[in-house]
Amino acid sequence: MRIRIALGTAVAVIVVAVPSVLTSLVNSDPAVAQATRHEAVGAHQGADAQHAVRINDTLMSYSQARQVVQEVTYANAVHAAQVATFYNDLSLFQAVAAQENTIPEAWMPTAICEEGGQNNPYAGYFGILEWNGFDGYPTAGSAPASVQLAWEAAHGQGPPDAPGECHGY
């Protein structure tokens, strides 16, 4: 029984495969067959823009593999350092921003009296209406609290003498 199956398979291969192989050998151009061997074309490219991608299927040596591992390890370390630096800088910037927007305790009663302790988009914390583009900010409310305090110092204003008193501009 096994011999019959093997003979049937062999006859089928001879009848089907051998003529097609012989036909392709007789009718093919060897230069075309050589030029397209081991080349792949990206499926995402259009039919008019076929660029061959050469596939190198040779095995890598141990020393080459070690070099690749070292390069990848280095690249990962550089990326991790960049991420850490970014987050350190971010926390520093956030700390500076928080400090710039912190009103000193002596000025809090004035801020509460002038604008209810809120940063008014136009007049800022201290009701500054004569801002005139001080320090490059269009309005007092667009400037941080530290710049608003610098405006107060530049225009001869200080904290009120008594808590809860408002400035009379």
mmCIF file of C-alpha atoms in Angstrom:
data_model
loop_
_atom_site.group_PDB
_atom_site.id
_atom_site.type_symbol
_atom_site.label_atom_id
_atom_site.label_comp_id
_atom_site.label_asym_id
_atom_site.label_seq_id
_atom_site.Cartn_x
_atom_site.Cartn_y
_atom_site.Cartn_z
ATOM 1 C CA MET A 1 0.000 0.000 0.000
ATOM 2 C CA ARG A 2 2.780 2.441 0.840
ATOM 3 C CA ILE A 3 4.501 1.730 -2.433
ATOM 4 C CA ARG A 4 1.372 2.607 -4.419
ATOM 5 C CA ILE A 5 1.032 5.965 -2.591
ATOM 6 C CA ALA A 6 4.695 6.800 -3.164
ATOM 7 C CA LEU A 7 4.503 5.845 -6.867
ATOM 8 C CA GLY A 8 1.294 7.875 -7.326
ATOM 9 C CA THR A 9 2.900 10.939 -5.736
ATOM 10 C CA ALA A 10 6.037 10.569 -7.853
ATOM 11 C CA VAL A 11 4.023 10.271 -11.073
ATOM 12 C CA ALA A 12 1.958 13.358 -10.155
ATOM 13 C CA VAL A 13 5.106 15.372 -9.497
ATOM 14 C CA ILE A 14 6.658 14.256 -12.775
ATOM 15 C CA VAL A 15 3.510 15.011 -14.774
ATOM 16 C CA VAL A 16 2.839 18.432 -13.208
ATOM 17 C CA ALA A 17 6.135 19.876 -11.981
ATOM 18 C CA VAL A 18 8.715 18.773 -14.544
ATOM 19 C CA PRO A 19 7.026 20.300 -17.633
ATOM 20 C CA SER A 20 6.451 23.641 -15.870
ATOM 21 C CA VAL A 21 10.085 23.803 -14.702
ATOM 22 C CA LEU A 22 11.375 22.924 -18.169
ATOM 23 C CA THR A 23 9.095 25.498 -19.785
ATOM 24 C CA SER A 24 10.233 28.263 -17.413
ATOM 25 C CA LEU A 25 13.894 27.413 -18.052
ATOM 26 C CA VAL A 26 13.519 27.430 -21.828
ATOM 27 C CA ASN A 27 11.397 30.620 -22.020
ATOM 28 C CA SER A 28 13.125 32.728 -19.304
ATOM 29 C CA ASP A 29 15.855 35.320 -19.651
ATOM 30 C CA PRO A 30 18.746 34.532 -17.235
ATOM 31 C CA ALA A 31 19.526 38.248 -16.727
ATOM 32 C CA VAL A 32 15.998 38.947 -15.468
ATOM 33 C CA ALA A 33 16.051 35.948 -13.160
ATOM 34 C CA GLN A 34 19.417 37.039 -11.704
ATOM 35 C CA ALA A 35 18.349 40.682 -11.212
ATOM 36 C CA THR A 36 15.215 39.883 -9.231
ATOM 37 C CA ARG A 37 16.715 37.268 -6.946
ATOM 38 C CA HIS A 38 16.685 38.198 -3.203
ATOM 39 C CA GLU A 39 14.823 41.453 -3.705
ATOM 40 C CA ALA A 40 11.592 42.532 -2.088
ATOM 41 C CA VAL A 41 9.304 45.409 -3.015
ATOM 42 C CA GLY A 42 7.314 47.261 -0.381
ATOM 43 C CA ALA A 43 3.582 46.623 -0.692
ATOM 44 C CA HIS A 44 2.752 50.212 0.284
ATOM 45 C CA GLN A 45 4.463 51.724 -2.767
ATOM 46 C CA GLY A 46 2.662 52.426 -5.998
ATOM 47 C CA ALA A 47 3.144 50.310 -9.093
ATOM 48 C CA ASP A 48 5.134 53.069 -10.789
ATOM 49 C CA ALA A 49 7.530 53.555 -7.861
ATOM 50 C CA GLN A 50 8.946 50.130 -7.173
ATOM 51 C CA HIS A 51 12.153 50.338 -5.191
ATOM 52 C CA ALA A 52 13.974 47.130 -4.456
ATOM 53 C CA VAL A 53 14.916 46.434 -0.853
ATOM 54 C CA ARG A 54 17.848 44.121 -0.536
ATOM 55 C CA ILE A 55 17.521 41.502 2.156
ATOM 56 C CA ASN A 56 20.775 40.432 3.736
ATOM 57 C CA ASP A 57 20.170 36.972 5.126
ATOM 58 C CA THR A 58 23.714 36.273 6.282
ATOM 59 C CA LEU A 59 24.183 35.474 9.927
ATOM 60 C CA MET A 60 25.804 37.979 12.247
ATOM 61 C CA SER A 61 29.031 37.117 14.057
ATOM 62 C CA TYR A 62 29.218 37.110 17.851
ATOM 63 C CA SER A 63 31.362 40.268 17.869
ATOM 64 C CA GLN A 64 28.860 42.049 15.593
ATOM 65 C CA ALA A 65 25.997 40.987 17.858
ATOM 66 C CA ARG A 66 27.878 42.326 20.908
ATOM 67 C CA GLN A 67 28.466 45.623 19.108
ATOM 68 C CA VAL A 68 24.755 45.926 18.273
ATOM 69 C CA VAL A 69 23.845 45.197 21.896
ATOM 70 C CA GLN A 70 26.309 47.849 23.104
ATOM 71 C CA GLU A 71 24.896 50.430 20.682
ATOM 72 C CA VAL A 72 21.317 49.691 21.704
ATOM 73 C CA THR A 73 22.264 49.804 25.400
ATOM 74 C CA TYR A 74 23.995 53.159 24.856
ATOM 75 C CA ALA A 75 21.024 54.549 22.933
ATOM 76 C CA ASN A 76 18.653 53.426 25.708
ATOM 77 C CA ALA A 77 20.887 55.049 28.360
ATOM 78 C CA VAL A 78 20.998 58.326 26.406
ATOM 79 C CA HIS A 79 17.215 58.282 26.039
ATOM 80 C CA ALA A 80 16.739 57.595 29.757
ATOM 81 C CA ALA A 81 19.114 60.461 30.632
ATOM 82 C CA GLN A 82 17.236 62.812 28.308
ATOM 83 C CA VAL A 83 13.910 61.852 29.884
ATOM 84 C CA ALA A 84 15.331 62.344 33.400
ATOM 85 C CA THR A 85 16.776 65.743 32.441
ATOM 86 C CA PHE A 86 13.449 66.763 30.938
ATOM 87 C CA TYR A 87 11.551 65.902 34.114
ATOM 88 C CA ASN A 88 14.171 67.596 36.325
ATOM 89 C CA ASP A 89 13.947 70.736 34.196
ATOM 90 C CA LEU A 90 10.164 70.540 34.263
ATOM 91 C CA SER A 91 10.071 70.337 38.064
ATOM 92 C CA LEU A 92 12.551 73.243 38.266
ATOM 93 C CA PHE A 93 10.397 75.336 35.930
ATOM 94 C CA GLN A 94 7.295 74.473 37.929
ATOM 95 C CA ALA A 95 9.048 75.489 41.165
ATOM 96 C CA VAL A 96 10.153 78.815 39.628
ATOM 97 C CA ALA A 97 6.656 79.435 38.284
ATOM 98 C CA ALA A 98 5.142 78.689 41.679
ATOM 99 C CA GLN A 99 7.629 81.065 43.315
ATOM 100 C CA GLU A 100 6.898 83.786 40.732
ATOM 101 C CA ASN A 101 3.176 83.484 41.395
ATOM 102 C CA THR A 102 3.519 83.492 45.177
ATOM 103 C CA ILE A 103 2.502 86.724 46.825
ATOM 104 C CA PRO A 104 4.519 87.665 49.917
ATOM 105 C CA GLU A 105 2.552 87.607 53.147
ATOM 106 C CA ALA A 106 2.836 91.383 53.617
ATOM 107 C CA TRP A 107 1.112 91.909 50.248
ATOM 108 C CA MET A 108 -1.748 89.427 50.706
ATOM 109 C CA PRO A 109 -4.062 91.927 52.464
ATOM 110 C CA THR A 110 -3.595 94.339 49.537
ATOM 111 C CA ALA A 111 -4.326 91.608 46.991
ATOM 112 C CA ILE A 112 -7.448 90.647 48.936
ATOM 113 C CA CYS A 113 -8.540 94.267 49.222
ATOM 114 C CA GLU A 114 -7.862 95.200 45.589
ATOM 115 C CA GLU A 115 -9.017 92.148 43.624
ATOM 116 C CA GLY A 116 -10.349 89.749 46.242
ATOM 117 C CA GLY A 117 -7.082 87.782 46.202
ATOM 118 C CA GLN A 118 -7.646 86.762 42.583
ATOM 119 C CA ASN A 119 -5.500 87.593 39.573
ATOM 120 C CA ASN A 120 -7.770 89.821 37.497
ATOM 121 C CA PRO A 121 -7.009 89.255 33.786
ATOM 122 C CA TYR A 122 -6.633 92.997 33.238
ATOM 123 C CA ALA A 123 -5.602 94.576 36.571
ATOM 124 C CA GLY A 124 -3.710 91.690 38.177
ATOM 125 C CA TYR A 125 -3.674 91.002 41.918
ATOM 126 C CA PHE A 126 -3.278 94.655 42.908
ATOM 127 C CA GLY A 127 -5.747 96.524 40.687
ATOM 128 C CA ILE A 128 -3.024 98.030 38.474
ATOM 129 C CA LEU A 129 -4.797 99.983 35.758
ATOM 130 C CA GLU A 130 -1.781 102.078 34.603
ATOM 131 C CA TRP A 131 0.260 99.042 33.492
ATOM 132 C CA ASN A 132 1.348 100.425 30.068
ATOM 133 C CA GLY A 133 3.078 97.233 28.879
ATOM 134 C CA PHE A 134 5.442 97.004 31.861
ATOM 135 C CA ASP A 135 8.202 94.396 31.397
ATOM 136 C CA GLY A 136 6.709 93.346 28.046
ATOM 137 C CA TYR A 137 3.383 92.066 29.387
ATOM 138 C CA PRO A 138 0.251 93.545 27.780
ATOM 139 C CA THR A 139 -1.733 93.690 31.037
ATOM 140 C CA ALA A 140 -0.977 93.342 34.718
ATOM 141 C CA GLY A 141 -3.051 90.167 34.856
ATOM 142 C CA SER A 142 -0.905 88.518 32.181
ATOM 143 C CA ALA A 143 2.270 89.056 34.243
ATOM 144 C CA PRO A 144 3.345 86.780 37.119
ATOM 145 C CA ALA A 145 2.929 88.081 40.663
ATOM 146 C CA SER A 146 6.672 88.806 40.915
ATOM 147 C CA VAL A 147 6.475 91.205 37.916
ATOM 148 C CA GLN A 148 3.368 92.854 39.366
ATOM 149 C CA LEU A 149 5.284 93.422 42.603
ATOM 150 C CA ALA A 150 8.193 94.862 40.573
ATOM 151 C CA TRP A 151 5.716 97.343 39.016
ATOM 152 C CA GLU A 152 4.520 98.299 42.490
ATOM 153 C CA ALA A 153 8.145 98.856 43.585
ATOM 154 C CA ALA A 154 8.983 100.833 40.405
ATOM 155 C CA HIS A 155 6.046 103.165 40.983
ATOM 156 C CA GLY A 156 6.776 103.914 44.634
ATOM 157 C CA GLN A 157 4.142 101.668 46.105
ATOM 158 C CA GLY A 158 4.761 99.428 49.069
ATOM 159 C CA PRO A 159 2.602 97.230 51.204
ATOM 160 C CA PRO A 160 -0.096 99.184 53.041
ATOM 161 C CA ASP A 161 0.717 100.442 56.514
ATOM 162 C CA ALA A 162 -2.181 98.634 58.087
ATOM 163 C CA PRO A 163 -3.571 95.222 57.180
ATOM 164 C CA GLY A 164 -6.592 95.366 54.911
ATOM 165 C CA GLU A 165 -5.972 98.858 53.573
ATOM 166 C CA CYS A 166 -6.175 99.352 49.823
ATOM 167 C CA HIS A 167 -3.918 101.553 47.731
ATOM 168 C CA GLY A 168 -5.401 104.761 46.466
ATOM 169 C CA TYR A 169 -4.004 105.141 42.948
#
